[in-house]
Amino acid sequence: MRGSALDRAVTLATEWSTRGQLRVERHGRVVLETAWGCRPDALFWLFSASKPFIAVLVHRYVERGELRLDAPVSDYWPEFGNHGKQHITVLQVLQHRTGMPTAGSALGDALAMSNWRRSVQRIERSAPKLDPDLGPAYQFLIYGFVLGELLQRVSGRPVEELLREQLLEPLGLRDTFVGLPDAAWPRHIPVRVDGPGGGIAQSVLNRRITRAAVIPAAGISTTAADLGLFYRALLDDGSGRGPGLVRPDTLAAALEPSNERQMDVFARAPIRWSAGFQLGGMRWGSRVGPMGRLSSPLTFGHNGSNCCLAWADPQRDLVVTYLTDRVPRPSAGIRHLSQVSDAILSAVTA
């Protein structure tokens, strides 16, 4: 890898945010690992970069025959089927194709997110507002509550226990938390939100009650190192050499594109979705995804409020994790993430 291109990525990152972590691993070897304004074990809130954890857990249950992707969610959680939702399948939830991006409103979902029961009841009382055939509609918060409650109905156990026992502990992710415990609070990194209303958003997101809540779609706290280990495990599982989080065929199904050149009608952005991940190779005119203009269509990962990003490229055997404390305006954030990704990819392909 060309050092100058990696230096470019570090410069872009450190000039962008007050605190952050950037880690690049290729062929199983860490070629860049840096932190600025914080310690390497500082804990960042992932926002939506949390979503692949709950998605992988769902695919594990499908693999074991305890869930079916084509089955209605209401087969396992009858109350979910209220108000015209009885035909929504597990796969449609994973692909953001339920026609129900929120349980009524984005603000209502955000106000309820620290209370599991309240969030679940809102989902049960809500109805689809959009036609799924029009395209994906990003479920920015209810995604984790729907999939999490589904898993709890099937297993009879809290979803945070399932995530810890089936994903975090087997991989040795000791610095990854689904709901931040008191003992880890001193290591948490507060977020800074750009733009009008940023101060109000910060006051909510930086509260201890918010960080301690179980919010699978947005509330995982971790380090760049731990997040990199998660994606390395998935890359290795895809090749058949991994720790066995999922079988290669299960991962292949999870990464199958579910839309191409189709605008997400809630995010109002072109996003290549699969059943649990965002995919690389997104180029639509002058628009490009956060994984970069140089990204392969096989690249998979997830953006988190343009604040955090993680992705893996099986073609290049590459894992990138980038965590910051800055929540920017969407257009500026996507442009920045794309620039950092492309700087790293330039170093690989040179």
Short mmCIF file of C-alpha atoms in Angstrom, two decimals:
data_model
loop_
_atom_site.label_atom_id
_atom_site.label_comp_id
_atom_site.label_asym_id
_atom_site.label_seq_id
_atom_site.Cartn_x
_atom_site.Cartn_y
_atom_site.Cartn_z
CA MET A 1 0.00 0.00 0.00
CA ARG A 2 1.23 3.51 -0.77
CA GLY A 3 1.95 5.40 2.44
CA SER A 4 1.28 8.81 0.92
CA ALA A 5 -2.30 7.86 0.06
CA LEU A 6 -2.88 6.55 3.58
CA ASP A 7 -1.41 9.80 4.92
CA ARG A 8 -4.01 11.59 2.82
CA ALA A 9 -6.78 9.60 4.51
CA VAL A 10 -5.40 10.45 7.97
CA THR A 11 -5.18 14.14 7.08
CA LEU A 12 -8.76 14.20 5.82
CA ALA A 13 -9.96 12.47 8.98
CA THR A 14 -8.05 14.51 11.55
CA GLU A 15 -9.01 17.81 9.92
CA TRP A 16 -12.67 16.78 9.90
CA SER A 17 -13.38 15.94 13.54
CA THR A 18 -12.14 16.75 17.02
CA ARG A 19 -11.94 13.10 18.05
CA GLY A 20 -11.86 9.92 16.05
CA GLN A 21 -10.35 6.56 15.22
CA LEU A 22 -9.32 5.16 11.84
CA ARG A 23 -8.22 1.60 11.20
CA VAL A 24 -7.30 -0.17 7.96
CA GLU A 25 -6.58 -3.88 7.71
CA ARG A 26 -5.50 -5.78 4.61
CA HIS A 27 -4.82 -9.50 4.22
CA GLY A 28 -5.28 -9.89 7.97
CA ARG A 29 -2.60 -7.29 8.81
CA VAL A 30 -3.34 -3.89 10.33
CA VAL A 31 -1.65 -1.31 8.07
CA LEU A 32 -3.09 1.79 9.73
CA GLU A 33 -4.47 2.34 13.21
CA THR A 34 -4.70 5.83 14.61
CA ALA A 35 -6.72 7.80 17.14
CA TRP A 36 -6.82 11.57 17.62
CA GLY A 37 -8.26 13.57 20.49
CA CYS A 38 -8.98 10.34 22.37
CA ARG A 39 -7.50 7.03 23.46
CA PRO A 40 -7.58 3.96 21.20
CA ASP A 41 -10.07 2.35 23.59
CA ALA A 42 -12.46 5.33 23.59
CA LEU A 43 -16.03 4.27 22.84
CA PHE A 44 -17.93 5.84 19.93
CA TRP A 45 -21.68 5.63 19.35
CA LEU A 46 -22.12 3.94 15.97
CA PHE A 47 -25.50 5.34 15.02
CA SER A 48 -26.75 3.22 12.06
CA ALA A 49 -23.42 1.50 11.61
CA SER A 50 -24.87 -0.66 14.42
CA LYS A 51 -27.42 -2.30 12.12
CA PRO A 52 -25.26 -5.13 10.66
CA PHE A 53 -24.90 -6.71 14.11
CA ILE A 54 -28.64 -7.34 14.53
CA ALA A 55 -28.92 -8.33 10.85
CA VAL A 56 -26.21 -10.99 11.19
CA LEU A 57 -27.93 -12.33 14.30
CA VAL A 58 -31.20 -12.68 12.37
CA HIS A 59 -29.38 -14.56 9.60
CA ARG A 60 -27.96 -16.94 12.21
CA TYR A 61 -31.50 -17.81 13.31
CA VAL A 62 -32.53 -18.29 9.68
CA GLU A 63 -29.55 -20.56 9.15
CA ARG A 64 -30.62 -22.71 12.10
CA GLY A 65 -34.19 -22.98 10.84
CA GLU A 66 -35.71 -20.95 13.68
CA LEU A 67 -36.74 -18.14 11.33
CA ARG A 68 -37.72 -17.99 7.66
CA LEU A 69 -36.88 -15.01 5.51
CA ASP A 70 -40.08 -15.37 3.48
CA ALA A 71 -42.31 -15.70 6.55
CA PRO A 72 -44.44 -12.78 7.76
CA VAL A 73 -43.08 -11.19 10.92
CA SER A 74 -46.55 -11.68 12.40
CA ASP A 75 -46.07 -15.47 12.30
CA TYR A 76 -43.66 -15.01 15.21
CA TRP A 77 -45.03 -11.77 16.68
CA PRO A 78 -48.81 -11.66 16.11
CA GLU A 79 -49.32 -8.10 17.32
CA PHE A 80 -46.96 -6.84 14.62
CA GLY A 81 -49.56 -7.74 12.01
CA ASN A 82 -52.02 -5.10 13.20
CA HIS A 83 -53.11 -2.29 10.86
CA GLY A 84 -52.24 -3.90 7.54
CA LYS A 85 -48.78 -5.23 8.41
CA GLN A 86 -49.72 -8.91 8.39
CA HIS A 87 -47.96 -9.63 5.09
CA ILE A 88 -44.63 -7.88 5.82
CA THR A 89 -41.89 -10.50 5.77
CA VAL A 90 -38.64 -10.84 7.68
CA LEU A 91 -36.74 -10.30 4.43
CA GLN A 92 -38.61 -7.08 3.68
CA VAL A 93 -37.59 -5.70 7.06
CA LEU A 94 -33.94 -6.61 6.44
CA GLN A 95 -34.09 -4.91 3.03
CA HIS A 96 -35.92 -1.77 4.24
CA ARG A 97 -38.84 -2.63 1.95
CA THR A 98 -41.75 -2.62 4.39
CA GLY A 99 -43.20 0.71 3.26
CA MET A 100 -42.98 1.78 6.90
CA PRO A 101 -39.81 3.78 7.56
CA THR A 102 -41.11 5.00 10.92
CA ALA A 103 -43.71 4.02 13.47
CA GLY A 104 -45.65 7.21 12.82
CA SER A 105 -42.94 9.85 12.71
CA ALA A 106 -39.17 10.14 12.91
CA LEU A 107 -39.42 12.47 15.90
CA GLY A 108 -41.75 10.10 17.73
CA ASP A 109 -39.36 7.20 17.11
CA ALA A 110 -36.42 9.24 18.42
CA LEU A 111 -38.30 10.30 21.56
CA ALA A 112 -39.24 6.67 22.28
CA MET A 113 -35.91 5.03 21.42
CA SER A 114 -34.65 4.73 25.01
CA ASN A 115 -37.76 2.75 26.02
CA TRP A 116 -38.04 -0.70 24.42
CA ARG A 117 -41.67 -1.37 25.33
CA ARG A 118 -42.82 2.03 24.16
CA SER A 119 -40.98 1.62 20.86
CA VAL A 120 -42.48 -1.83 20.29
CA GLN A 121 -46.00 -0.61 21.07
CA ARG A 122 -45.61 2.24 18.60
CA ILE A 123 -44.65 -0.30 15.92
CA GLU A 124 -47.64 -2.49 16.73
CA ARG A 125 -50.00 0.49 16.41
CA SER A 126 -48.49 1.81 13.17
CA ALA A 127 -49.46 1.17 9.55
CA PRO A 128 -47.43 1.20 6.31
CA LYS A 129 -47.59 4.56 4.56
CA LEU A 130 -45.63 3.83 1.39
CA ASP A 131 -45.82 1.34 -1.44
CA PRO A 132 -42.84 -1.06 -1.08
CA ASP A 133 -42.75 -1.38 -4.88
CA LEU A 134 -41.70 2.27 -5.12
CA GLY A 135 -38.36 1.36 -3.62
CA PRO A 136 -36.68 0.95 -0.25
CA ALA A 137 -37.65 3.27 2.60
CA TYR A 138 -34.95 3.38 5.26
CA GLN A 139 -36.12 2.25 8.71
CA PHE A 140 -33.59 4.32 10.61
CA LEU A 141 -34.70 3.38 14.14
CA ILE A 142 -37.54 0.84 14.01
CA TYR A 143 -35.32 -1.59 12.06
CA GLY A 144 -33.60 -2.71 15.25
CA PHE A 145 -36.75 -2.82 17.36
CA VAL A 146 -38.62 -4.93 14.79
CA LEU A 147 -35.76 -7.40 14.35
CA GLY A 148 -34.90 -7.35 18.03
CA GLU A 149 -38.46 -8.03 19.20
CA LEU A 150 -38.73 -10.73 16.54
CA LEU A 151 -35.65 -12.48 17.96
CA GLN A 152 -36.94 -12.09 21.50
CA ARG A 153 -40.26 -13.71 20.53
CA VAL A 154 -38.44 -16.64 18.91
CA SER A 155 -35.81 -17.15 21.62
CA GLY A 156 -37.61 -15.95 24.75
CA ARG A 157 -34.48 -13.99 25.73
CA PRO A 158 -33.41 -10.31 25.67
CA VAL A 159 -31.79 -9.35 22.39
CA GLU A 160 -28.79 -7.77 24.11
CA GLU A 161 -27.98 -11.17 25.66
CA LEU A 162 -28.28 -12.86 22.27
CA LEU A 163 -25.95 -10.35 20.64
CA ARG A 164 -23.42 -10.64 23.44
CA GLU A 165 -23.41 -14.44 23.62
CA GLN A 166 -23.60 -15.21 19.89
CA LEU A 167 -21.53 -12.41 18.35
CA LEU A 168 -19.55 -10.28 20.78
CA GLU A 169 -18.13 -12.89 23.16
CA PRO A 170 -17.16 -15.47 20.49
CA LEU A 171 -15.19 -12.77 18.64
CA GLY A 172 -13.61 -11.37 21.80
CA LEU A 173 -15.20 -7.94 21.29
CA ARG A 174 -14.68 -6.76 24.85
CA ASP A 175 -15.08 -3.10 23.95
CA THR A 176 -18.44 -3.43 22.18
CA PHE A 177 -21.64 -2.77 24.09
CA VAL A 178 -25.34 -2.95 23.19
CA GLY A 179 -26.31 -0.38 25.78
CA LEU A 180 -23.35 1.23 27.53
CA PRO A 181 -22.78 -0.05 31.10
CA ASP A 182 -21.89 2.34 33.92
CA ALA A 183 -18.35 0.97 34.15
CA ALA A 184 -17.65 1.95 30.53
CA TRP A 185 -19.22 5.42 30.75
CA PRO A 186 -15.90 7.25 31.42
CA ARG A 187 -14.65 6.07 28.00
CA HIS A 188 -17.63 7.26 25.96
CA ILE A 189 -17.17 10.00 23.35
CA PRO A 190 -19.91 12.67 23.22
CA VAL A 191 -21.16 13.57 19.75
CA ARG A 192 -21.22 17.03 18.18
CA VAL A 193 -24.09 17.76 15.80
CA ASP A 194 -23.71 20.39 13.07
CA GLY A 195 -26.40 22.79 11.96
CA PRO A 196 -29.61 24.25 13.43
CA GLY A 197 -30.96 22.15 16.25
CA GLY A 198 -27.59 20.54 16.83
CA GLY A 199 -27.49 21.56 20.45
CA ILE A 200 -30.86 19.95 21.18
CA ALA A 201 -29.85 16.74 19.39
CA GLN A 202 -26.60 16.62 21.35
CA SER A 203 -28.40 17.02 24.65
CA VAL A 204 -30.49 13.93 23.87
CA LEU A 205 -27.81 11.76 22.26
CA ASN A 206 -25.21 12.45 24.95
CA ARG A 207 -27.45 11.61 27.90
CA ARG A 208 -26.47 8.57 29.94
CA ILE A 209 -30.00 7.14 29.63
CA THR A 210 -29.69 7.24 25.81
CA ARG A 211 -26.27 5.63 25.69
CA ALA A 212 -27.33 2.95 28.20
CA ALA A 213 -30.49 1.99 26.28
CA VAL A 214 -30.75 -1.06 24.04
CA ILE A 215 -31.21 0.49 20.58
CA PRO A 216 -30.02 -2.18 18.09
CA ALA A 217 -30.41 0.00 14.98
CA ALA A 218 -28.30 2.86 16.29
CA GLY A 219 -27.01 2.43 19.82
CA ILE A 220 -23.95 0.19 19.81
CA SER A 221 -20.84 1.68 21.44
CA THR A 222 -17.48 0.36 20.29
CA THR A 223 -13.95 1.06 19.06
CA ALA A 224 -12.57 1.00 15.53
CA ALA A 225 -10.51 -2.06 16.49
CA ASP A 226 -13.49 -4.11 17.70
CA LEU A 227 -15.58 -3.10 14.71
CA GLY A 228 -12.77 -4.14 12.41
CA LEU A 229 -12.65 -7.58 14.03
CA PHE A 230 -16.38 -8.02 13.36
CA TYR A 231 -15.95 -7.30 9.65
CA ARG A 232 -12.80 -9.44 9.43
CA ALA A 233 -14.82 -12.34 10.85
CA LEU A 234 -17.47 -11.83 8.16
CA LEU A 235 -14.86 -11.66 5.38
CA ASP A 236 -13.31 -14.88 6.62
CA ASP A 237 -16.71 -16.54 6.97
CA GLY A 238 -17.43 -15.64 3.36
CA SER A 239 -14.29 -17.47 2.28
CA GLY A 240 -15.02 -20.48 4.48
CA ARG A 241 -12.05 -19.78 6.76
CA GLY A 242 -13.84 -17.77 9.41
CA PRO A 243 -15.03 -18.30 12.98
CA GLY A 244 -18.47 -19.45 11.87
CA LEU A 245 -20.72 -16.54 12.68
CA VAL A 246 -22.59 -17.56 9.52
CA ARG A 247 -22.00 -20.03 6.70
CA PRO A 248 -20.64 -18.73 3.38
CA ASP A 249 -24.00 -19.34 1.67
CA THR A 250 -25.82 -17.47 4.44
CA LEU A 251 -23.53 -14.48 4.07
CA ALA A 252 -23.92 -14.58 0.29
CA ALA A 253 -27.70 -14.40 0.72
CA ALA A 254 -27.34 -11.51 3.17
CA LEU A 255 -25.23 -9.60 0.63
CA GLU A 256 -27.45 -10.16 -2.39
CA PRO A 257 -28.39 -6.70 -3.78
CA SER A 258 -32.07 -5.90 -3.27
CA ASN A 259 -32.17 -2.75 -5.41
CA GLU A 260 -30.10 -1.11 -8.11
CA ARG A 261 -30.15 2.58 -9.10
CA GLN A 262 -33.26 3.11 -7.01
CA MET A 263 -33.74 6.10 -4.74
CA ASP A 264 -34.44 5.34 -1.08
CA VAL A 265 -37.70 7.19 -0.64
CA PHE A 266 -37.11 7.98 3.05
CA ALA A 267 -33.39 8.77 3.02
CA ARG A 268 -33.87 10.59 -0.32
CA ALA A 269 -30.58 9.21 -1.52
CA PRO A 270 -29.53 6.39 -3.83
CA ILE A 271 -28.45 3.50 -1.61
CA ARG A 272 -27.57 -0.04 -2.71
CA TRP A 273 -29.21 -2.25 -0.09
CA SER A 274 -28.93 -5.93 0.66
CA ALA A 275 -30.57 -7.94 3.47
CA GLY A 276 -28.71 -6.16 6.25
CA PHE A 277 -25.96 -4.08 4.66
CA GLN A 278 -25.28 -1.14 2.41
CA LEU A 279 -23.24 -2.11 -0.65
CA GLY A 280 -20.40 -0.38 -2.46
CA GLY A 281 -20.12 0.47 -6.13
CA MET A 282 -22.87 3.09 -5.84
CA ARG A 283 -22.39 5.63 -8.64
CA TRP A 284 -25.35 7.61 -9.92
CA GLY A 285 -24.32 10.57 -12.04
CA SER A 286 -22.34 12.88 -9.78
CA ARG A 287 -23.53 11.07 -6.64
CA VAL A 288 -21.42 8.46 -4.93
CA GLY A 289 -21.82 6.42 -1.76
CA PRO A 290 -19.81 6.73 1.47
CA MET A 291 -17.62 3.72 0.56
CA GLY A 292 -16.12 5.74 -2.28
CA ARG A 293 -16.15 6.08 -6.02
CA LEU A 294 -13.47 3.39 -6.24
CA SER A 295 -15.40 0.87 -4.16
CA SER A 296 -16.23 -2.54 -5.58
CA PRO A 297 -19.88 -3.58 -5.98
CA LEU A 298 -19.02 -6.48 -3.65
CA THR A 299 -18.05 -4.14 -0.81
CA PHE A 300 -20.42 -4.32 2.14
CA GLY A 301 -20.78 -2.27 5.30
CA HIS A 302 -22.85 0.53 6.79
CA ASN A 303 -22.78 4.28 7.29
CA GLY A 304 -23.84 5.75 10.64
CA SER A 305 -25.32 9.26 10.35
CA ASN A 306 -22.29 10.21 8.22
CA CYS A 307 -20.45 10.14 11.56
CA CYS A 308 -19.16 6.56 11.52
CA LEU A 309 -18.46 4.12 8.70
CA ALA A 310 -17.34 0.51 8.43
CA TRP A 311 -16.91 -1.65 5.33
CA ALA A 312 -15.18 -4.73 4.00
CA ASP A 313 -14.12 -5.52 0.44
CA PRO A 314 -13.76 -9.25 -0.30
CA GLN A 315 -12.03 -8.59 -3.63
CA ARG A 316 -9.23 -6.62 -1.99
CA ASP A 317 -9.37 -8.45 1.37
CA LEU A 318 -9.71 -5.07 3.01
CA VAL A 319 -11.48 -3.85 6.17
CA VAL A 320 -11.92 -0.16 7.00
CA THR A 321 -13.44 1.27 10.20
CA TYR A 322 -13.72 5.01 10.73
CA LEU A 323 -15.37 6.53 13.82
CA THR A 324 -15.79 10.23 14.61
CA ASP A 325 -17.55 12.49 17.08
CA ARG A 326 -19.03 14.78 14.41
CA VAL A 327 -22.54 14.44 12.98
CA PRO A 328 -22.45 16.69 9.89
CA ARG A 329 -25.01 17.80 7.36
CA PRO A 330 -25.75 14.76 5.14
CA SER A 331 -24.31 16.00 1.84
CA ALA A 332 -21.07 17.18 3.41
CA GLY A 333 -20.78 14.00 5.47
CA ILE A 334 -21.23 11.60 2.55
CA ARG A 335 -18.74 13.57 0.48
CA HIS A 336 -16.18 13.41 3.29
CA LEU A 337 -16.64 9.68 3.95
CA SER A 338 -16.30 9.00 0.24
CA GLN A 339 -13.05 10.99 0.10
CA VAL A 340 -11.56 9.08 3.03
CA SER A 341 -12.62 5.74 1.52
CA ASP A 342 -11.18 6.66 -1.88
CA ALA A 343 -7.88 7.76 -0.33
CA ILE A 344 -7.59 4.34 1.30
CA LEU A 345 -8.61 2.53 -1.89
CA SER A 346 -6.06 4.54 -3.87
CA ALA A 347 -3.36 3.27 -1.53
CA VAL A 348 -4.50 -0.31 -2.13
CA THR A 349 -4.80 -0.15 -5.89
CA ALA A 350 -1.66 1.87 -6.62
#
